[in-house]
PDB file of N, CA and C in Angstrom:
ATOM      1  N   MET A   1       1.004  -1.216   0.096  1.00 46.00           N
ATOM      2  CA  MET A   1       0.379   0.428  -0.020  1.00 46.00           C
ATOM      3  C   MET A   1       0.932   1.390   0.204  1.00 46.00           C
ATOM      4  N   ARG A   2       0.524   2.659  -0.829  1.00 72.00           N
ATOM      5  CA  ARG A   2       1.129   3.760  -0.889  1.00 72.00           C
ATOM      6  C   ARG A   2       1.116   4.354   0.442  1.00 72.00           C
ATOM      7  N   VAL A   3       0.209   4.256   1.283  1.00 75.00           N
ATOM      8  CA  VAL A   3       0.019   4.734   2.656  1.00 75.00           C
ATOM      9  C   VAL A   3      -0.028   3.298   3.213  1.00 75.00           C
ATOM     10  N   PRO A   4       1.218   4.021   4.346  1.00 84.00           N
ATOM     11  CA  PRO A   4       1.808   2.802   5.726  1.00 84.00           C
ATOM     12  C   PRO A   4       0.491   2.648   6.321  1.00 84.00           C
ATOM     13  N   CYS A   5       0.358   1.042   7.200  1.00 85.00           N
ATOM     14  CA  CYS A   5      -0.342   1.106   8.873  1.00 85.00           C
ATOM     15  C   CYS A   5      -0.026   1.611   9.650  1.00 85.00           C
ATOM     16  N   ILE A   6      -1.051   2.176  10.283  1.00 83.00           N
ATOM     17  CA  ILE A   6      -0.393   2.958  11.442  1.00 83.00           C
ATOM     18  C   ILE A   6       0.008   1.223  11.749  1.00 83.00           C
ATOM     19  N   PRO A   7       1.138   1.768  13.257  1.00 84.00           N
ATOM     20  CA  PRO A   7       1.447   0.790  14.247  1.00 84.00           C
ATOM     21  C   PRO A   7       0.550  -0.068  15.043  1.00 84.00           C
ATOM     22  N   TYR A   8       0.311  -0.753  15.434  1.00 78.00           N
ATOM     23  CA  TYR A   8      -0.536  -1.063  16.009  1.00 78.00           C
ATOM     24  C   TYR A   8      -0.282  -2.366  17.037  1.00 78.00           C
ATOM     25  N   PRO A   9      -0.473  -2.338  18.491  1.00 77.00           N
ATOM     26  CA  PRO A   9      -1.266  -1.351  18.823  1.00 77.00           C
ATOM     27  C   PRO A   9      -0.239   0.137  19.191  1.00 77.00           C
ATOM     28  N   THR A  10      -0.925   0.572  19.254  1.00 74.00           N
ATOM     29  CA  THR A  10      -0.108   2.431  18.953  1.00 74.00           C
ATOM     30  C   THR A  10      -0.524   3.402  20.575  1.00 74.00           C
ATOM     31  N   THR A  11       0.175   4.141  20.991  1.00 73.00           N
ATOM     32  CA  THR A  11      -0.503   4.893  22.172  1.00 73.00           C
ATOM     33  C   THR A  11      -0.801   6.236  21.727  1.00 73.00           C
ATOM     34  N   ASP A  12      -0.850   6.583  20.410  1.00 79.00           N
ATOM     35  CA  ASP A  12      -0.884   8.384  19.806  1.00 79.00           C
ATOM     36  C   ASP A  12      -1.890   8.323  19.817  1.00 79.00           C
ATOM     37  N   LEU A  13      -3.361   7.302  20.456  1.00 79.00           N
ATOM     38  CA  LEU A  13      -4.872   7.734  19.755  1.00 79.00           C
ATOM     39  C   LEU A  13      -5.560   8.315  21.459  1.00 79.00           C
ATOM     40  N   THR A  14      -6.409   9.348  20.955  1.00 84.00           N
ATOM     41  CA  THR A  14      -7.005  10.056  21.564  1.00 84.00           C
ATOM     42  C   THR A  14      -8.049   9.087  22.270  1.00 84.00           C
ATOM     43  N   GLY A  15      -8.790   8.987  23.456  1.00 86.00           N
ATOM     44  CA  GLY A  15     -10.048   8.281  23.891  1.00 86.00           C
ATOM     45  C   GLY A  15     -11.252   7.955  23.337  1.00 86.00           C
ATOM     46  N   ILE A  16     -11.781   8.875  22.025  1.00 84.00           N
ATOM     47  CA  ILE A  16     -12.116   8.908  21.272  1.00 84.00           C
ATOM     48  C   ILE A  16     -11.649   7.479  20.133  1.00 84.00           C
ATOM     49  N   GLU A  17     -10.912   8.229  19.644  1.00 84.00           N
ATOM     50  CA  GLU A  17     -10.204   7.135  18.555  1.00 84.00           C
ATOM     51  C   GLU A  17      -9.722   6.004  18.983  1.00 84.00           C
ATOM     52  N   GLU A  18      -9.482   5.435  20.503  1.00 86.00           N
ATOM     53  CA  GLU A  18      -9.372   3.842  20.612  1.00 86.00           C
ATOM     54  C   GLU A  18     -10.458   3.163  20.913  1.00 86.00           C
ATOM     55  N   GLN A  19     -12.012   4.026  21.051  1.00 88.00           N
ATOM     56  CA  GLN A  19     -13.575   3.457  21.015  1.00 88.00           C
ATOM     57  C   GLN A  19     -13.694   3.328  19.758  1.00 88.00           C
ATOM     58  N   ILE A  20     -13.071   3.622  18.677  1.00 87.00           N
ATOM     59  CA  ILE A  20     -13.274   3.367  17.266  1.00 87.00           C
ATOM     60  C   ILE A  20     -12.186   2.284  16.710  1.00 87.00           C
ATOM     61  N   VAL A  21     -11.157   2.248  17.375  1.00 87.00           N
ATOM     62  CA  VAL A  21     -10.414   1.264  16.902  1.00 87.00           C
ATOM     63  C   VAL A  21     -11.165  -0.361  17.771  1.00 87.00           C
ATOM     64  N   GLN A  22     -11.172  -0.492  18.996  1.00 88.00           N
ATOM     65  CA  GLN A  22     -12.114  -1.341  19.445  1.00 88.00           C
ATOM     66  C   GLN A  22     -13.338  -1.819  18.686  1.00 88.00           C
ATOM     67  N   ARG A  23     -14.175  -0.587  18.489  1.00 87.00           N
ATOM     68  CA  ARG A  23     -15.259  -0.992  17.687  1.00 87.00           C
ATOM     69  C   ARG A  23     -14.743  -1.631  16.193  1.00 87.00           C
ATOM     70  N   ILE A  24     -14.355  -1.393  15.838  1.00 88.00           N
ATOM     71  CA  ILE A  24     -13.816  -2.175  14.461  1.00 88.00           C
ATOM     72  C   ILE A  24     -13.223  -3.359  15.506  1.00 88.00           C
ATOM     73  N   ALA A  25     -12.697  -3.528  15.719  1.00 88.00           N
ATOM     74  CA  ALA A  25     -11.655  -4.657  16.139  1.00 88.00           C
ATOM     75  C   ALA A  25     -12.814  -6.065  16.569  1.00 88.00           C
ATOM     76  N   THR A  26     -13.727  -5.197  17.337  1.00 89.00           N
ATOM     77  CA  THR A  26     -14.834  -5.852  17.655  1.00 89.00           C
ATOM     78  C   THR A  26     -15.809  -6.712  16.561  1.00 89.00           C
ATOM     79  N   ARG A  27     -15.889  -5.828  15.447  1.00 85.00           N
ATOM     80  CA  ARG A  27     -16.872  -6.217  14.412  1.00 85.00           C
ATOM     81  C   ARG A  27     -15.817  -7.592  13.699  1.00 85.00           C
ATOM     82  N   ARG A  28     -14.350  -7.010  13.897  1.00 86.00           N
ATOM     83  CA  ARG A  28     -13.769  -8.057  12.956  1.00 86.00           C
ATOM     84  C   ARG A  28     -13.156  -9.085  13.845  1.00 86.00           C
ATOM     85  N   ALA A  29     -13.485  -9.393  14.980  1.00 85.00           N
ATOM     86  CA  ALA A  29     -13.872 -10.476  16.144  1.00 85.00           C
ATOM     87  C   ALA A  29     -11.925 -11.218  15.977  1.00 85.00           C
ATOM     88  N   GLU A  30     -12.668 -12.564  15.722  1.00 85.00           N
ATOM     89  CA  GLU A  30     -11.294 -13.271  15.899  1.00 85.00           C
ATOM     90  C   GLU A  30     -10.435 -13.199  15.228  1.00 85.00           C
ATOM     91  N   HIS A  31      -9.998 -12.237  13.811  1.00 84.00           N
ATOM     92  CA  HIS A  31      -9.819 -12.159  12.403  1.00 84.00           C
ATOM     93  C   HIS A  31      -8.799 -10.996  12.968  1.00 84.00           C
ATOM     94  N   GLY A  32      -8.831 -10.023  13.857  1.00 85.00           N
ATOM     95  CA  GLY A  32      -8.567  -9.036  14.204  1.00 85.00           C
ATOM     96  C   GLY A  32      -8.253  -7.726  13.014  1.00 85.00           C
ATOM     97  N   LEU A  33      -7.669  -6.735  13.626  1.00 87.00           N
ATOM     98  CA  LEU A  33      -7.450  -5.826  12.499  1.00 87.00           C
ATOM     99  C   LEU A  33      -7.155  -5.450  11.504  1.00 87.00           C
ATOM    100  N   LEU A  34      -7.529  -5.717  10.126  1.00 87.00           N
ATOM    101  CA  LEU A  34      -7.212  -5.515   8.596  1.00 87.00           C
ATOM    102  C   LEU A  34      -6.173  -4.517   8.273  1.00 87.00           C
ATOM    103  N   PRO A  35      -5.497  -5.109   7.391  1.00 87.00           N
ATOM    104  CA  PRO A  35      -4.210  -4.008   6.909  1.00 87.00           C
ATOM    105  C   PRO A  35      -5.067  -2.463   6.253  1.00 87.00           C
ATOM    106  N   LEU A  36      -6.496  -2.639   5.996  1.00 84.00           N
ATOM    107  CA  LEU A  36      -7.243  -1.722   5.386  1.00 84.00           C
ATOM    108  C   LEU A  36      -7.417  -0.865   6.680  1.00 84.00           C
ATOM    109  N   ASP A  37      -8.071  -1.737   7.924  1.00 86.00           N
ATOM    110  CA  ASP A  37      -8.123  -0.679   8.867  1.00 86.00           C
ATOM    111  C   ASP A  37      -7.393   0.056   9.572  1.00 86.00           C
ATOM    112  N   LEU A  38      -6.329  -0.626   9.372  1.00 86.00           N
ATOM    113  CA  LEU A  38      -5.018   0.136   9.530  1.00 86.00           C
ATOM    114  C   LEU A  38      -4.196   1.071   9.034  1.00 86.00           C
ATOM    115  N   VAL A  39      -4.797   1.693   7.626  1.00 84.00           N
ATOM    116  CA  VAL A  39      -4.590   2.512   6.462  1.00 84.00           C
ATOM    117  C   VAL A  39      -5.623   3.223   6.879  1.00 84.00           C
ATOM    118  N   LEU A  40      -7.024   2.663   6.873  1.00 84.00           N
ATOM    119  CA  LEU A  40      -8.066   4.163   6.991  1.00 84.00           C
ATOM    120  C   LEU A  40      -7.788   4.877   8.528  1.00 84.00           C
ATOM    121  N   LEU A  41      -7.569   4.016   9.535  1.00 84.00           N
ATOM    122  CA  LEU A  41      -7.208   4.350  10.878  1.00 84.00           C
ATOM    123  C   LEU A  41      -6.444   5.954  11.161  1.00 84.00           C
ATOM    124  N   HIS A  42      -5.729   6.072   9.862  1.00 82.00           N
ATOM    125  CA  HIS A  42      -4.997   7.831   9.968  1.00 82.00           C
ATOM    126  C   HIS A  42      -5.978   8.645   9.630  1.00 82.00           C
ATOM    127  N   ALA A  43      -7.601   8.609   9.416  1.00 81.00           N
ATOM    128  CA  ALA A  43      -8.580   9.295   9.548  1.00 81.00           C
ATOM    129  C   ALA A  43      -9.429   8.405  10.288  1.00 81.00           C
ATOM    130  N   PRO A  44      -9.536   8.474  11.799  1.00 81.00           N
ATOM    131  CA  PRO A  44     -10.461   7.895  12.021  1.00 81.00           C
ATOM    132  C   PRO A  44     -11.788   7.595  11.690  1.00 81.00           C
ATOM    133  N   GLU A  45     -12.511   9.151  11.651  1.00 77.00           N
ATOM    134  CA  GLU A  45     -13.076   9.189  11.476  1.00 77.00           C
ATOM    135  C   GLU A  45     -13.971   8.106   9.832  1.00 77.00           C
ATOM    136  N   ILE A  46     -13.468   8.680   9.131  1.00 77.00           N
ATOM    137  CA  ILE A  46     -13.728   7.758   7.692  1.00 77.00           C
ATOM    138  C   ILE A  46     -13.378   5.959   8.660  1.00 77.00           C
ATOM    139  N   ALA A  47     -12.449   6.098   9.137  1.00 81.00           N
ATOM    140  CA  ALA A  47     -12.584   4.072   9.672  1.00 81.00           C
ATOM    141  C   ALA A  47     -13.890   3.539  10.287  1.00 81.00           C
ATOM    142  N   ASN A  48     -14.108   4.849  11.067  1.00 79.00           N
ATOM    143  CA  ASN A  48     -15.443   4.454  11.895  1.00 79.00           C
ATOM    144  C   ASN A  48     -16.947   4.326  11.216  1.00 79.00           C
ATOM    145  N   GLY A  49     -16.303   5.273   9.874  1.00 70.00           N
ATOM    146  CA  GLY A  49     -17.836   5.285   9.535  1.00 70.00           C
ATOM    147  C   GLY A  49     -17.978   3.581   8.537  1.00 70.00           C
ATOM    148  N   GLY A  50     -16.933   2.861   8.623  1.00 57.00           N
ATOM    149  CA  GLY A  50     -18.010   1.425   8.614  1.00 57.00           C
ATOM    150  C   GLY A  50     -18.950   0.439  10.076  1.00 57.00           C
ATOM    151  N   CYS A  51     -18.579   1.101  10.719  1.00 55.00           N
ATOM    152  CA  CYS A  51     -19.306   0.419  11.897  1.00 55.00           C
ATOM    153  C   CYS A  51     -20.601   1.247  12.088  1.00 55.00           C
ATOM    154  N   ASP A  52     -21.139   1.795  11.483  1.00 56.00           N
ATOM    155  CA  ASP A  52     -22.360   2.894  11.461  1.00 56.00           C
ATOM    156  C   ASP A  52     -23.755   1.325  10.978  1.00 56.00           C
ATOM    157  N   THR A  53     -24.309   0.972  12.109  1.00 56.00           N
ATOM    158  CA  THR A  53     -25.086   0.532  12.748  1.00 56.00           C
ATOM    159  C   THR A  53     -26.746   0.701  12.881  1.00 56.00           C
ATOM    160  N   THR A  54     -26.785   2.255  12.808  1.00 58.00           N
ATOM    161  CA  THR A  54     -28.387   2.858  13.349  1.00 58.00           C
ATOM    162  C   THR A  54     -29.326   2.968  12.052  1.00 58.00           C
ATOM    163  N   ARG A  55     -29.081   3.076  10.919  1.00 54.00           N
ATOM    164  CA  ARG A  55     -29.889   2.652   9.767  1.00 54.00           C
ATOM    165  C   ARG A  55     -30.024   1.722   9.682  1.00 54.00           C
ATOM    166  N   PRO A  56     -31.516   1.666   9.252  1.00 54.00           N
ATOM    167  CA  PRO A  56     -31.832  -0.085   8.750  1.00 54.00           C
ATOM    168  C   PRO A  56     -31.303  -0.384   7.857  1.00 54.00           C
ATOM    169  N   ARG A  57     -31.157  -1.866   7.990  1.00 54.00           N
ATOM    170  CA  ARG A  57     -30.405  -2.486   6.939  1.00 54.00           C
ATOM    171  C   ARG A  57     -29.975  -2.276   5.752  1.00 54.00           C
ATOM    172  N   LYS A  58     -31.674  -2.709   5.502  1.00 55.00           N
ATOM    173  CA  LYS A  58     -31.952  -3.139   4.107  1.00 55.00           C
ATOM    174  C   LYS A  58     -31.739  -1.634   2.994  1.00 55.00           C
ATOM    175  N   ALA A  59     -32.506  -0.159   3.787  1.00 58.00           N
ATOM    176  CA  ALA A  59     -31.850   0.721   2.972  1.00 58.00           C
ATOM    177  C   ALA A  59     -30.360   1.148   2.588  1.00 58.00           C
ATOM    178  N   ARG A  60     -29.797   1.068   3.835  1.00 61.00           N
ATOM    179  CA  ARG A  60     -28.627   1.081   3.664  1.00 61.00           C
ATOM    180  C   ARG A  60     -27.411   0.060   2.498  1.00 61.00           C
ATOM    181  N   GLY A  61     -27.663  -0.858   2.631  1.00 68.00           N
ATOM    182  CA  GLY A  61     -26.837  -2.088   1.467  1.00 68.00           C
ATOM    183  C   GLY A  61     -27.772  -1.318   0.431  1.00 68.00           C
ATOM    184  N   GLU A  62     -28.891  -1.448  -0.140  1.00 75.00           N
ATOM    185  CA  GLU A  62     -28.931  -0.853  -1.533  1.00 75.00           C
ATOM    186  C   GLU A  62     -28.210   0.601  -1.847  1.00 75.00           C
ATOM    187  N   ASN A  63     -28.617   1.338  -1.204  1.00 73.00           N
ATOM    188  CA  ASN A  63     -27.855   2.764  -1.321  1.00 73.00           C
ATOM    189  C   ASN A  63     -26.207   2.750  -0.809  1.00 73.00           C
ATOM    190  N   PHE A  64     -25.907   1.811  -0.317  1.00 71.00           N
ATOM    191  CA  PHE A  64     -24.397   2.104  -0.341  1.00 71.00           C
ATOM    192  C   PHE A  64     -24.010   0.966  -1.343  1.00 71.00           C
ATOM    193  N   LEU A  65     -24.642  -0.003  -1.803  1.00 79.00           N
ATOM    194  CA  LEU A  65     -24.008  -0.868  -3.599  1.00 79.00           C
ATOM    195  C   LEU A  65     -24.161  -0.120  -4.585  1.00 79.00           C
ATOM    196  N   ALA A  66     -24.771   1.020  -4.439  1.00 84.00           N
ATOM    197  CA  ALA A  66     -25.238   1.769  -5.617  1.00 84.00           C
ATOM    198  C   ALA A  66     -24.404   3.019  -5.971  1.00 84.00           C
ATOM    199  N   ILE A  67     -23.451   3.533  -4.392  1.00 85.00           N
ATOM    200  CA  ILE A  67     -22.286   4.701  -4.966  1.00 85.00           C
ATOM    201  C   ILE A  67     -21.830   4.098  -4.944  1.00 85.00           C
ATOM    202  N   GLN A  68     -21.298   2.602  -4.343  1.00 85.00           N
ATOM    203  CA  GLN A  68     -19.995   1.353  -4.599  1.00 85.00           C
ATOM    204  C   GLN A  68     -19.965   1.576  -6.199  1.00 85.00           C
ATOM    205  N   TYR A  69     -20.975   0.483  -6.794  1.00 84.00           N
ATOM    206  CA  TYR A  69     -21.100   0.446  -8.062  1.00 84.00           C
ATOM    207  C   TYR A  69     -20.519   1.320  -8.633  1.00 84.00           C
ATOM    208  N   GLU A  70     -21.223   2.862  -8.562  1.00 88.00           N
ATOM    209  CA  GLU A  70     -21.382   4.025  -9.321  1.00 88.00           C
ATOM    210  C   GLU A  70     -19.777   4.125  -9.632  1.00 88.00           C
ATOM    211  N   MET A  71     -19.579   4.893  -7.999  1.00 88.00           N
ATOM    212  CA  MET A  71     -18.082   4.861  -8.543  1.00 88.00           C
ATOM    213  C   MET A  71     -16.692   4.300  -8.784  1.00 88.00           C
ATOM    214  N   THR A  72     -16.989   3.064  -8.331  1.00 88.00           N
ATOM    215  CA  THR A  72     -16.257   2.286  -9.070  1.00 88.00           C
ATOM    216  C   THR A  72     -16.164   2.000 -10.489  1.00 88.00           C
ATOM    217  N   LYS A  73     -16.928   1.825 -11.397  1.00 89.00           N
ATOM    218  CA  LYS A  73     -17.373   1.874 -12.671  1.00 89.00           C
ATOM    219  C   LYS A  73     -17.477   2.608 -13.261  1.00 89.00           C
ATOM    220  N   ASN A  74     -18.264   3.949 -13.152  1.00 84.00           N
ATOM    221  CA  ASN A  74     -18.279   5.203 -13.511  1.00 84.00           C
ATOM    222  C   ASN A  74     -17.797   6.294 -12.926  1.00 84.00           C
ATOM    223  N   ILE A  75     -16.894   6.281 -11.930  1.00 83.00           N
ATOM    224  CA  ILE A  75     -16.511   7.544 -11.377  1.00 83.00           C
ATOM    225  C   ILE A  75     -17.728   8.516 -10.249  1.00 83.00           C
ATOM    226  N   ASN A  76     -18.257   8.797 -11.008  1.00 85.00           N
ATOM    227  CA  ASN A  76     -19.254  10.181 -10.644  1.00 85.00           C
ATOM    228  C   ASN A  76     -20.370   9.272 -10.907  1.00 85.00           C
ATOM    229  N   PRO A  77     -20.812   9.357  -9.102  1.00 88.00           N
ATOM    230  CA  PRO A  77     -22.863   9.068  -8.978  1.00 88.00           C
ATOM    231  C   PRO A  77     -23.155  10.183  -9.825  1.00 88.00           C
ATOM    232  N   THR A  78     -24.693   8.960  -9.913  1.00 88.00           N
ATOM    233  CA  THR A  78     -25.972  10.368 -10.174  1.00 88.00           C
ATOM    234  C   THR A  78     -26.304  11.207  -9.219  1.00 88.00           C
ATOM    235  N   ASP A  79     -26.976  12.277  -9.698  1.00 90.00           N
ATOM    236  CA  ASP A  79     -27.881  12.874  -8.609  1.00 90.00           C
ATOM    237  C   ASP A  79     -29.213  12.311  -8.376  1.00 90.00           C
ATOM    238  N   GLU A  80     -29.834  11.413  -8.841  1.00 90.00           N
ATOM    239  CA  GLU A  80     -30.317  10.501  -8.090  1.00 90.00           C
ATOM    240  C   GLU A  80     -29.566   9.294  -6.983  1.00 90.00           C
ATOM    241  N   THR A  81     -28.718   9.214  -7.020  1.00 88.00           N
ATOM    242  CA  THR A  81     -28.163   8.381  -5.883  1.00 88.00           C
ATOM    243  C   THR A  81     -27.267   9.036  -5.025  1.00 88.00           C
ATOM    244  N   PHE A  82     -26.914  10.239  -4.680  1.00 87.00           N
ATOM    245  CA  PHE A  82     -27.085  10.921  -3.509  1.00 87.00           C
ATOM    246  C   PHE A  82     -28.379  11.691  -2.936  1.00 87.00           C
ATOM    247  N   GLU A  83     -29.251  11.686  -3.875  1.00 88.00           N
ATOM    248  CA  GLU A  83     -30.750  12.105  -3.496  1.00 88.00           C
ATOM    249  C   GLU A  83     -31.256  10.819  -2.757  1.00 88.00           C
ATOM    250  N   ASN A  84     -30.895   9.729  -2.944  1.00 85.00           N
ATOM    251  CA  ASN A  84     -31.440   8.740  -2.490  1.00 85.00           C
ATOM    252  C   ASN A  84     -30.385   8.535  -0.964  1.00 85.00           C
ATOM    253  N   LEU A  85     -29.316   8.838  -1.207  1.00 84.00           N
ATOM    254  CA  LEU A  85     -28.890   8.582   0.715  1.00 84.00           C
ATOM    255  C   LEU A  85     -29.203   9.659   1.379  1.00 84.00           C
ATOM    256  N   ARG A  86     -29.802  10.393   1.132  1.00 86.00           N
ATOM    257  CA  ARG A  86     -30.278  12.098   1.785  1.00 86.00           C
ATOM    258  C   ARG A  86     -31.543  11.231   2.370  1.00 86.00           C
ATOM    259  N   SER A  87     -32.452  10.697   1.173  1.00 86.00           N
ATOM    260  CA  SER A  87     -34.124  11.340   1.669  1.00 86.00           C
ATOM    261  C   SER A  87     -34.206   9.527   2.551  1.00 86.00           C
ATOM    262  N   VAL A  88     -33.558   8.492   1.850  1.00 80.00           N
ATOM    263  CA  VAL A  88     -33.474   7.635   1.971  1.00 80.00           C
ATOM    264  C   VAL A  88     -33.301   6.619   3.165  1.00 80.00           C
ATOM    265  N   CYS A  89     -31.616   7.442   2.926  1.00 79.00           N
ATOM    266  CA  CYS A  89     -30.707   6.753   4.118  1.00 79.00           C
ATOM    267  C   CYS A  89     -30.717   7.491   5.615  1.00 79.00           C
ATOM    268  N   GLY A  90     -31.099   9.055   4.787  1.00 82.00           N
ATOM    269  CA  GLY A  90     -31.350  10.091   6.033  1.00 82.00           C
ATOM    270  C   GLY A  90     -29.854  10.320   6.624  1.00 82.00           C
ATOM    271  N   PHE A  91     -29.243  10.354   5.171  1.00 81.00           N
ATOM    272  CA  PHE A  91     -27.347  11.383   5.093  1.00 81.00           C
ATOM    273  C   PHE A  91     -27.712  12.502   5.589  1.00 81.00           C
ATOM    274  N   SER A  92     -26.532  13.001   6.010  1.00 83.00           N
ATOM    275  CA  SER A  92     -26.476  14.657   6.455  1.00 83.00           C
ATOM    276  C   SER A  92     -24.886  14.342   4.665  1.00 83.00           C
ATOM    277  N   ASN A  93     -24.751  16.327   4.817  1.00 85.00           N
ATOM    278  CA  ASN A  93     -23.698  15.879   3.829  1.00 85.00           C
ATOM    279  C   ASN A  93     -22.467  15.586   4.005  1.00 85.00           C
ATOM    280  N   GLN A  94     -22.175  15.601   5.505  1.00 82.00           N
ATOM    281  CA  GLN A  94     -21.037  15.104   6.147  1.00 82.00           C
ATOM    282  C   GLN A  94     -20.740  13.302   5.918  1.00 82.00           C
ATOM    283  N   GLU A  95     -22.091  12.786   6.127  1.00 81.00           N
ATOM    284  CA  GLU A  95     -21.836  11.286   6.427  1.00 81.00           C
ATOM    285  C   GLU A  95     -21.705  11.011   4.401  1.00 81.00           C
ATOM    286  N   ILE A  96     -22.119  11.894   3.633  1.00 84.00           N
ATOM    287  CA  ILE A  96     -21.839  11.262   2.458  1.00 84.00           C
ATOM    288  C   ILE A  96     -21.062  11.827   2.271  1.00 84.00           C
ATOM    289  N   VAL A  97     -20.223  12.440   2.692  1.00 84.00           N
ATOM    290  CA  VAL A  97     -18.277  13.148   2.259  1.00 84.00           C
ATOM    291  C   VAL A  97     -18.046  11.834   2.698  1.00 84.00           C
ATOM    292  N   GLU A  98     -17.763  11.105   3.824  1.00 84.00           N
ATOM    293  CA  GLU A  98     -17.263  10.176   4.407  1.00 84.00           C
ATOM    294  C   GLU A  98     -17.602   8.820   3.653  1.00 84.00           C
ATOM    295  N   LEU A  99     -19.121   8.579   3.498  1.00 83.00           N
ATOM    296  CA  LEU A  99     -19.303   7.430   2.871  1.00 83.00           C
ATOM    297  C   LEU A  99     -18.440   7.588   1.284  1.00 83.00           C
ATOM    298  N   THR A 100     -18.570   8.722   0.829  1.00 86.00           N
ATOM    299  CA  THR A 100     -17.669   8.343  -0.142  1.00 86.00           C
ATOM    300  C   THR A 100     -16.500   8.449  -0.510  1.00 86.00           C
ATOM    301  N   ALA A 101     -15.663   8.826   0.468  1.00 87.00           N
ATOM    302  CA  ALA A 101     -14.241   9.155   1.153  1.00 87.00           C
ATOM    303  C   ALA A 101     -14.112   7.689   1.069  1.00 87.00           C
ATOM    304  N   THR A 102     -14.788   6.494   2.101  1.00 84.00           N
ATOM    305  CA  THR A 102     -14.753   6.036   2.215  1.00 84.00           C
ATOM    306  C   THR A 102     -14.740   4.582   0.935  1.00 84.00           C
ATOM    307  N   VAL A 103     -15.434   4.662   0.251  1.00 87.00           N
ATOM    308  CA  VAL A 103     -15.279   4.100  -1.000  1.00 87.00           C
ATOM    309  C   VAL A 103     -14.327   4.200  -1.674  1.00 87.00           C
ATOM    310  N   SER A 104     -14.266   5.257  -1.874  1.00 87.00           N
ATOM    311  CA  SER A 104     -12.750   5.994  -2.618  1.00 87.00           C
ATOM    312  C   SER A 104     -11.670   5.056  -2.285  1.00 87.00           C
ATOM    313  N   ALA A 105     -11.625   4.827  -0.767  1.00 84.00           N
ATOM    314  CA  ALA A 105     -10.178   4.717   0.290  1.00 84.00           C
ATOM    315  C   ALA A 105     -10.306   3.042  -0.124  1.00 84.00           C
ATOM    316  N   TYR A 106     -11.354   2.294  -0.212  1.00 82.00           N
ATOM    317  CA  TYR A 106     -11.473   0.933  -0.525  1.00 82.00           C
ATOM    318  C   TYR A 106     -11.303   1.083  -2.363  1.00 82.00           C
ATOM    319  N   ASN A 107     -11.792   1.713  -3.052  1.00 85.00           N
ATOM    320  CA  ASN A 107     -11.136   1.498  -4.557  1.00 85.00           C
ATOM    321  C   ASN A 107      -9.717   1.340  -4.469  1.00 85.00           C
ATOM    322  N   PHE A 108      -8.903   2.778  -3.816  1.00 82.00           N
ATOM    323  CA  PHE A 108      -7.526   3.210  -4.465  1.00 82.00           C
ATOM    324  C   PHE A 108      -6.933   1.852  -3.536  1.00 82.00           C
ATOM    325  N   ALA A 109      -7.426   0.739  -2.827  1.00 76.00           N
ATOM    326  CA  ALA A 109      -6.688  -0.117  -2.275  1.00 76.00           C
ATOM    327  C   ALA A 109      -6.946  -1.538  -2.897  1.00 76.00           C
ATOM    328  N   SER A 110      -7.845  -1.479  -3.469  1.00 71.00           N
ATOM    329  CA  SER A 110      -7.753  -2.659  -4.221  1.00 71.00           C
ATOM    330  C   SER A 110      -7.542  -2.425  -5.975  1.00 71.00           C
TER     331      SER A 110
END
């Protein structure tokens, strides 16, 4: 990877950042943190985006797949896709930016 993994475990994390790391580690269970997690943790709020379980799963899943597909295949998602993220998922502009950055990071890593 062109962006190095953060050293882990590390003592340089704030309390909130450590909570994010613990949430991700819990989600990963016995596999532990993945190299991608350790890269995304350079921006803990971006890494944290994958842990959002507050939205209805089906609505999140369908709209996540739409933006992921469009960003991977066409680079530019449609206005309709962004509107669905707002109206169906209830995402704020900040959350849309974070989701877009996360998808970009996964595309970058693959």
